[in-house]
Short mmCIF file of C-alpha atoms in Angstrom, two decimals:
data_model
loop_
_atom_site.label_atom_id
_atom_site.label_comp_id
_atom_site.label_asym_id
_atom_site.label_seq_id
_atom_site.Cartn_x
_atom_site.Cartn_y
_atom_site.Cartn_z
CA MET A 109 -100.97 -179.51 98.38
CA LEU A 110 -99.76 -179.59 102.00
CA ASN A 111 -98.54 -183.15 101.50
CA THR A 112 -96.45 -181.93 98.56
CA VAL A 113 -95.01 -179.12 100.70
CA ALA A 114 -94.12 -181.61 103.45
CA ARG A 115 -92.33 -183.88 100.98
CA ILE A 116 -90.26 -181.23 99.19
CA ALA A 117 -89.49 -178.91 102.14
CA ARG A 118 -86.37 -180.80 103.25
CA THR A 119 -84.86 -180.79 99.76
CA ASN A 120 -83.02 -177.93 98.06
CA ALA A 121 -85.34 -178.00 95.04
CA SER A 122 -86.48 -174.66 93.66
CA VAL A 123 -90.22 -174.18 94.17
CA LEU A 124 -92.71 -172.07 92.25
CA ILE A 125 -95.88 -171.24 94.21
CA THR A 126 -98.81 -170.20 92.04
CA GLY A 127 -102.27 -168.99 92.90
CA GLU A 128 -104.51 -165.95 92.91
CA SER A 129 -103.71 -162.92 95.03
CA GLY A 130 -104.64 -163.46 98.68
CA THR A 131 -104.42 -167.27 98.70
CA GLY A 132 -101.45 -167.42 101.10
CA LYS A 133 -98.42 -167.94 98.86
CA GLU A 134 -96.07 -166.21 101.30
CA LEU A 135 -97.25 -168.44 104.17
CA ILE A 136 -96.50 -171.54 102.09
CA ALA A 137 -93.03 -170.16 101.30
CA GLU A 138 -92.42 -169.66 105.02
CA ALA A 139 -93.67 -173.20 105.74
CA ILE A 140 -91.20 -174.59 103.19
CA HIS A 141 -88.34 -172.74 104.87
CA ILE A 142 -89.38 -173.63 108.43
CA ASN A 143 -89.55 -177.32 107.52
CA SER A 144 -86.28 -177.31 105.59
CA GLN A 145 -82.72 -178.02 106.71
CA ARG A 146 -82.07 -174.27 106.35
CA VAL A 147 -84.53 -173.30 109.11
CA LYS A 148 -81.80 -171.75 111.30
CA GLN A 149 -80.54 -169.62 108.41
CA PRO A 150 -82.11 -166.43 106.94
CA PHE A 151 -85.45 -166.33 105.15
CA VAL A 152 -85.29 -163.23 102.93
CA LYS A 153 -88.48 -161.96 101.25
CA VAL A 154 -88.24 -159.88 98.07
CA ASN A 155 -91.26 -158.30 96.38
CA LEU A 156 -90.00 -158.11 92.80
CA GLY A 157 -93.08 -156.17 91.73
CA GLY A 158 -92.02 -153.32 94.01
CA ILE A 159 -88.42 -152.99 92.73
CA SER A 160 -87.84 -150.65 89.80
CA GLN A 161 -85.61 -151.73 86.91
CA SER A 162 -82.99 -149.10 87.77
CA LEU A 163 -82.62 -150.32 91.38
CA PHE A 164 -82.81 -154.06 90.68
CA GLU A 165 -79.07 -154.83 90.73
CA SER A 166 -78.43 -152.71 93.82
CA GLU A 167 -81.34 -154.30 95.72
CA MET A 168 -80.57 -157.88 94.72
CA PHE A 169 -76.77 -157.92 94.51
CA GLY A 170 -75.70 -154.89 96.56
CA HIS A 171 -73.32 -152.07 95.70
CA LYS A 172 -70.05 -150.54 96.80
CA LYS A 173 -69.76 -146.98 98.02
CA GLY A 174 -69.39 -144.66 95.02
CA ALA A 175 -70.68 -147.23 92.51
CA PHE A 176 -73.22 -144.61 91.34
CA THR A 177 -74.27 -141.08 92.27
CA ASP A 178 -76.39 -141.89 95.34
CA ALA A 179 -74.24 -144.77 96.61
CA SER A 180 -73.01 -143.07 99.80
CA ALA A 181 -72.24 -146.35 101.58
CA ASP A 182 -71.79 -150.05 100.87
CA ARG A 183 -75.02 -152.03 100.60
CA ILE A 184 -75.48 -155.77 101.04
CA GLY A 185 -77.83 -157.26 98.45
CA ARG A 186 -80.73 -159.62 99.14
CA PHE A 187 -78.93 -162.70 97.77
CA GLU A 188 -75.97 -162.16 100.07
CA LEU A 189 -78.34 -161.62 103.02
CA ALA A 190 -79.99 -164.95 102.19
CA ASN A 191 -76.71 -166.90 102.00
CA LYS A 192 -77.10 -170.44 103.45
CA GLY A 193 -80.84 -169.80 103.76
CA THR A 194 -83.89 -169.26 101.54
CA ILE A 195 -84.75 -166.35 99.28
CA PHE A 196 -88.44 -165.81 98.50
CA LEU A 197 -88.99 -164.06 95.15
CA ASP A 198 -92.58 -162.83 95.31
CA GLU A 199 -94.45 -161.57 92.21
CA ILE A 200 -91.76 -162.91 89.90
CA GLY A 201 -94.19 -162.57 87.00
CA ASP A 202 -93.90 -158.78 87.30
CA LEU A 203 -90.15 -158.83 86.65
CA ASP A 204 -88.93 -156.71 83.75
CA PRO A 205 -87.33 -158.74 80.87
CA SER A 206 -83.93 -157.07 81.34
CA CYS A 207 -83.99 -157.96 85.05
CA GLN A 208 -84.95 -161.54 84.21
CA VAL A 209 -81.58 -161.95 82.47
CA LYS A 210 -79.70 -160.65 85.53
CA LEU A 211 -81.65 -162.93 87.85
CA LEU A 212 -81.08 -165.98 85.65
CA ARG A 213 -77.30 -165.87 86.05
CA VAL A 214 -77.33 -165.99 89.83
CA LEU A 215 -79.91 -168.78 89.78
CA GLN A 216 -77.86 -170.81 87.28
CA ASP A 217 -74.46 -170.78 88.98
CA GLN A 218 -75.16 -169.11 92.37
CA THR A 219 -72.69 -166.31 91.61
CA PHE A 220 -73.23 -162.55 91.28
CA GLU A 221 -71.27 -159.32 91.14
CA VAL A 222 -71.77 -156.40 93.49
CA LEU A 223 -72.17 -153.07 91.66
CA GLY A 224 -68.79 -151.36 91.71
CA ASP A 225 -66.91 -154.61 92.36
CA SER A 226 -66.07 -156.91 89.44
CA ARG A 227 -65.12 -159.90 91.59
CA PRO A 228 -67.75 -162.68 91.39
CA ARG A 229 -69.23 -163.73 94.73
CA LYS A 230 -70.63 -167.16 95.50
CA VAL A 231 -73.80 -167.81 97.48
CA ASP A 232 -75.69 -170.88 98.65
CA VAL A 233 -79.42 -170.12 98.56
CA ARG A 234 -82.60 -172.05 98.08
CA VAL A 235 -85.00 -170.22 95.77
CA VAL A 236 -88.75 -170.15 96.33
CA SER A 237 -90.76 -168.00 93.90
CA ALA A 238 -94.41 -167.00 93.74
CA THR A 239 -96.73 -165.44 91.21
CA ASN A 240 -100.40 -164.92 90.44
CA ALA A 241 -99.58 -164.66 86.73
CA ASP A 242 -99.78 -167.44 84.13
CA LEU A 243 -96.05 -167.86 83.47
CA ARG A 244 -96.57 -170.56 80.83
CA LYS A 245 -98.70 -168.13 78.83
CA MET A 246 -96.10 -165.40 79.36
CA VAL A 247 -93.38 -167.73 78.07
CA PHE A 248 -95.52 -168.43 74.98
CA GLU A 249 -95.99 -164.66 74.50
CA HIS A 250 -92.24 -164.06 74.99
CA THR A 251 -92.74 -161.78 77.99
CA PHE A 252 -91.10 -164.23 80.41
CA ARG A 253 -87.89 -166.13 79.64
CA GLU A 254 -88.33 -169.86 79.14
CA ASP A 255 -84.91 -170.66 80.65
CA LEU A 256 -85.76 -168.66 83.78
CA PHE A 257 -89.15 -170.38 84.01
CA CYS A 258 -87.46 -173.80 83.89
CA ARG A 259 -84.93 -172.72 86.52
CA ILE A 260 -87.54 -171.65 89.12
CA ASN A 261 -90.09 -174.33 88.29
CA LEU A 262 -88.56 -177.64 89.39
CA ILE A 263 -91.49 -178.12 91.79
CA THR A 264 -94.82 -176.30 91.37
CA VAL A 265 -97.24 -175.81 94.25
CA LYS A 266 -100.63 -174.45 93.19
CA LEU A 267 -102.76 -172.86 95.89
CA PRO A 268 -106.54 -173.19 95.45
CA ALA A 269 -108.75 -170.14 95.46
CA LEU A 270 -110.92 -169.73 98.57
CA ARG A 271 -114.07 -170.38 96.51
CA GLU A 272 -112.61 -173.84 95.76
CA ARG A 273 -112.32 -174.68 99.47
CA ARG A 274 -115.48 -173.18 100.97
CA GLU A 275 -115.55 -175.75 103.78
CA ASP A 276 -112.53 -173.90 105.26
CA ILE A 277 -114.30 -170.52 105.46
CA PRO A 278 -115.90 -170.99 108.94
CA LEU A 279 -112.56 -172.20 110.34
CA LEU A 280 -110.67 -169.26 108.82
CA ALA A 281 -113.30 -166.76 110.02
CA ARG A 282 -113.03 -168.17 113.56
CA HIS A 283 -109.22 -167.92 113.40
CA PHE A 284 -109.26 -164.27 112.26
CA ALA A 285 -111.83 -163.37 114.92
CA ASP A 286 -109.73 -164.97 117.66
CA ARG A 287 -106.60 -163.19 116.43
CA GLN A 288 -108.44 -159.85 116.37
CA ALA A 289 -109.60 -160.37 119.97
CA GLU A 290 -106.08 -161.28 121.07
CA VAL A 291 -104.33 -158.38 119.31
CA ASN A 292 -106.80 -155.69 120.38
CA GLY A 293 -107.84 -157.04 123.77
CA LEU A 294 -111.43 -157.51 122.64
CA PRO A 295 -113.98 -160.01 123.99
CA HIS A 296 -114.41 -163.31 122.18
CA THR A 297 -116.72 -162.99 119.14
CA GLU A 298 -119.32 -165.57 118.12
CA PHE A 299 -120.89 -166.12 114.69
CA SER A 300 -124.53 -167.01 114.12
CA ALA A 301 -125.35 -169.83 111.70
CA ASP A 302 -126.72 -167.24 109.25
CA ALA A 303 -123.45 -165.30 109.46
CA LEU A 304 -121.35 -168.35 108.59
CA ASN A 305 -123.79 -169.23 105.81
CA PHE A 306 -123.48 -165.70 104.37
CA LEU A 307 -119.67 -165.77 104.57
CA SER A 308 -119.56 -169.18 102.89
CA ARG A 309 -121.53 -167.95 99.87
CA LEU A 310 -119.40 -164.92 98.90
CA PRO A 311 -117.31 -165.04 95.69
CA TYR A 312 -114.03 -163.90 97.32
CA SER A 313 -112.12 -162.59 94.33
CA GLY A 314 -109.64 -161.34 96.95
CA ASN A 315 -109.49 -164.80 98.57
CA ILE A 316 -108.34 -165.26 102.18
CA ARG A 317 -107.10 -161.68 102.43
CA GLU A 318 -110.59 -160.45 101.56
CA LEU A 319 -112.20 -162.73 104.17
CA LYS A 320 -109.72 -161.56 106.81
CA ASN A 321 -110.44 -157.89 106.08
CA LEU A 322 -114.21 -158.46 106.14
CA VAL A 323 -114.16 -160.35 109.45
CA GLU A 324 -111.85 -157.85 111.16
CA ARG A 325 -113.72 -154.79 109.84
CA THR A 326 -117.11 -156.17 110.90
CA ILE A 327 -115.88 -157.01 114.41
CA LEU A 328 -114.43 -153.53 114.91
CA VAL A 329 -117.35 -151.59 113.42
CA SER A 330 -120.23 -153.59 114.95
CA GLY A 331 -118.83 -153.90 118.49
CA LYS A 332 -121.11 -156.91 118.99
CA GLN A 333 -120.12 -160.19 120.61
CA THR A 334 -122.37 -162.26 118.36
CA LEU A 335 -122.35 -161.37 114.67
CA ASP A 336 -125.16 -162.24 112.27
CA ALA A 337 -125.46 -162.09 108.50
CA THR A 338 -126.71 -158.48 108.44
CA ASP A 339 -123.55 -157.30 110.24
CA PHE A 340 -121.33 -158.80 107.53
CA GLU A 341 -123.67 -157.73 104.74
CA SER A 342 -123.42 -154.09 105.83
CA GLN A 343 -119.61 -154.23 105.67
CA TYR A 344 -119.27 -156.32 102.50
CA GLN A 345 -118.03 -154.31 99.54
CA ARG A 346 -118.90 -155.72 96.16
CA HIS A 347 -116.02 -155.70 93.69
CA ASP A 348 -118.16 -154.44 90.86
CA GLU A 349 -118.85 -151.13 92.68
CA PRO A 350 -115.88 -149.25 91.15
CA ALA A 351 -116.94 -150.45 87.70
CA LYS A 352 -120.48 -149.20 88.34
CA ALA A 353 -119.13 -145.86 89.48
CA ALA A 354 -117.05 -145.66 86.32
CA GLU A 355 -120.14 -146.24 84.19
CA GLY A 356 -121.44 -142.84 85.22
CA THR A 357 -118.22 -141.12 84.18
CA SER A 358 -117.69 -139.87 80.63
CA PHE A 359 -114.31 -140.96 79.30
CA ALA A 360 -114.89 -139.44 75.86
CA GLY A 361 -111.73 -137.85 74.49
CA MET A 362 -109.52 -139.24 77.27
CA THR A 363 -106.39 -141.30 76.63
CA LEU A 364 -106.05 -144.82 78.06
CA ASP A 365 -103.63 -143.50 80.73
CA GLU A 366 -106.10 -140.75 81.69
CA ILE A 367 -108.92 -143.28 82.01
CA GLU A 368 -106.71 -145.54 84.17
CA ARG A 369 -105.69 -142.62 86.39
CA GLN A 370 -109.32 -141.51 86.81
CA THR A 371 -110.42 -145.07 87.68
CA ILE A 372 -107.71 -145.34 90.35
CA LEU A 373 -108.71 -141.96 91.84
CA GLN A 374 -112.35 -143.06 91.99
CA ALA A 375 -111.41 -146.30 93.73
CA LEU A 376 -109.20 -144.41 96.21
CA GLU A 377 -112.08 -142.08 97.05
CA GLN A 378 -114.58 -144.90 97.37
CA HIS A 379 -112.33 -146.94 99.68
CA LYS A 380 -111.08 -143.88 101.62
CA GLY A 381 -107.45 -144.46 100.65
CA ASN A 382 -107.28 -148.08 101.89
CA LEU A 383 -104.74 -149.44 99.39
CA SER A 384 -105.48 -153.11 100.11
CA GLN A 385 -109.16 -152.58 99.30
CA VAL A 386 -108.34 -150.41 96.27
CA ALA A 387 -105.99 -153.04 94.83
CA MET A 388 -108.57 -155.76 95.51
CA ALA A 389 -111.35 -153.73 93.86
CA LEU A 390 -109.23 -153.04 90.78
CA GLY A 391 -108.15 -156.66 90.52
CA ILE A 392 -104.41 -155.94 90.80
CA SER A 393 -101.72 -156.58 93.41
CA ARG A 394 -100.65 -153.93 95.92
CA ALA A 395 -97.25 -153.79 94.21
CA ALA A 396 -98.90 -153.13 90.84
CA LEU A 397 -101.04 -150.43 92.48
CA TYR A 398 -97.93 -148.78 93.96
CA ARG A 399 -96.33 -148.67 90.51
CA ARG A 400 -99.41 -147.03 89.02
CA LEU A 401 -99.58 -144.47 91.84
CA GLU A 402 -95.96 -143.59 91.09
CA LYS A 403 -96.57 -143.57 87.33
CA PHE A 404 -99.52 -141.18 87.62
CA ASN A 405 -97.94 -139.13 90.42
CA ILE A 406 -100.87 -139.85 92.75
CA ILE A 407 -99.93 -138.94 96.33
CA ILE A 408 -101.87 -140.59 99.15
#
């Protein structure tokens, strides 16, 4: 995978990075930009899952003052900010169908129109996209445009799940421990053989992000300089816990939305409002969690 990244980085080819949540798709996108001929130009990240349909054009293409009710000043869109550089379209699988059409045009001919200004503007951007969704299946189900899929998918880079590269777990754990010590001014932390064995056996549905959270949380809570398996075991949170909690709740007579809202509230309570852990426990992205919090008017 890294050899593929090294080969295609210096080209202008559009790249689609796929993989489960927490596998490091954004880091690969940054590596592509850093090793490209555009390295001295902007690298603009856009989380498409966090942009509502109504704000899509303003966020991506910008607007002129007075273009709509709340447009009190001119705004430069993300594509214009990324001119001559790279734009990273994260969670592209979450993009609404109507927004897919608007995105396709700028990807096809590198032109767009600012809201409130009918003059087309030209940009020169390299497009790197990422998703944890199965876009081929979405194309088959007509929830993702085939022409847009072809446009972003000249080169595909698939990131393996952490459970598919378990030999890297001790190295990653060591890296996160060293970073934690550096950032917080803590003493160097060691791992016992049992600790590394325990870490290497976990399922990691949250992938590298889950490992990072577990290592950092255990270091901070334990306060020990040598960690063993019991230290990590006490901090490890099984992902089936919210489901077990839900089993004891009666959902009789509730609508699907009410059940979803109740499940989110239970997960929030269990994980003390930690949105990363809540999203991981529910098996959704943080952006998807944010949209549900907004949908159900849940205030953290």
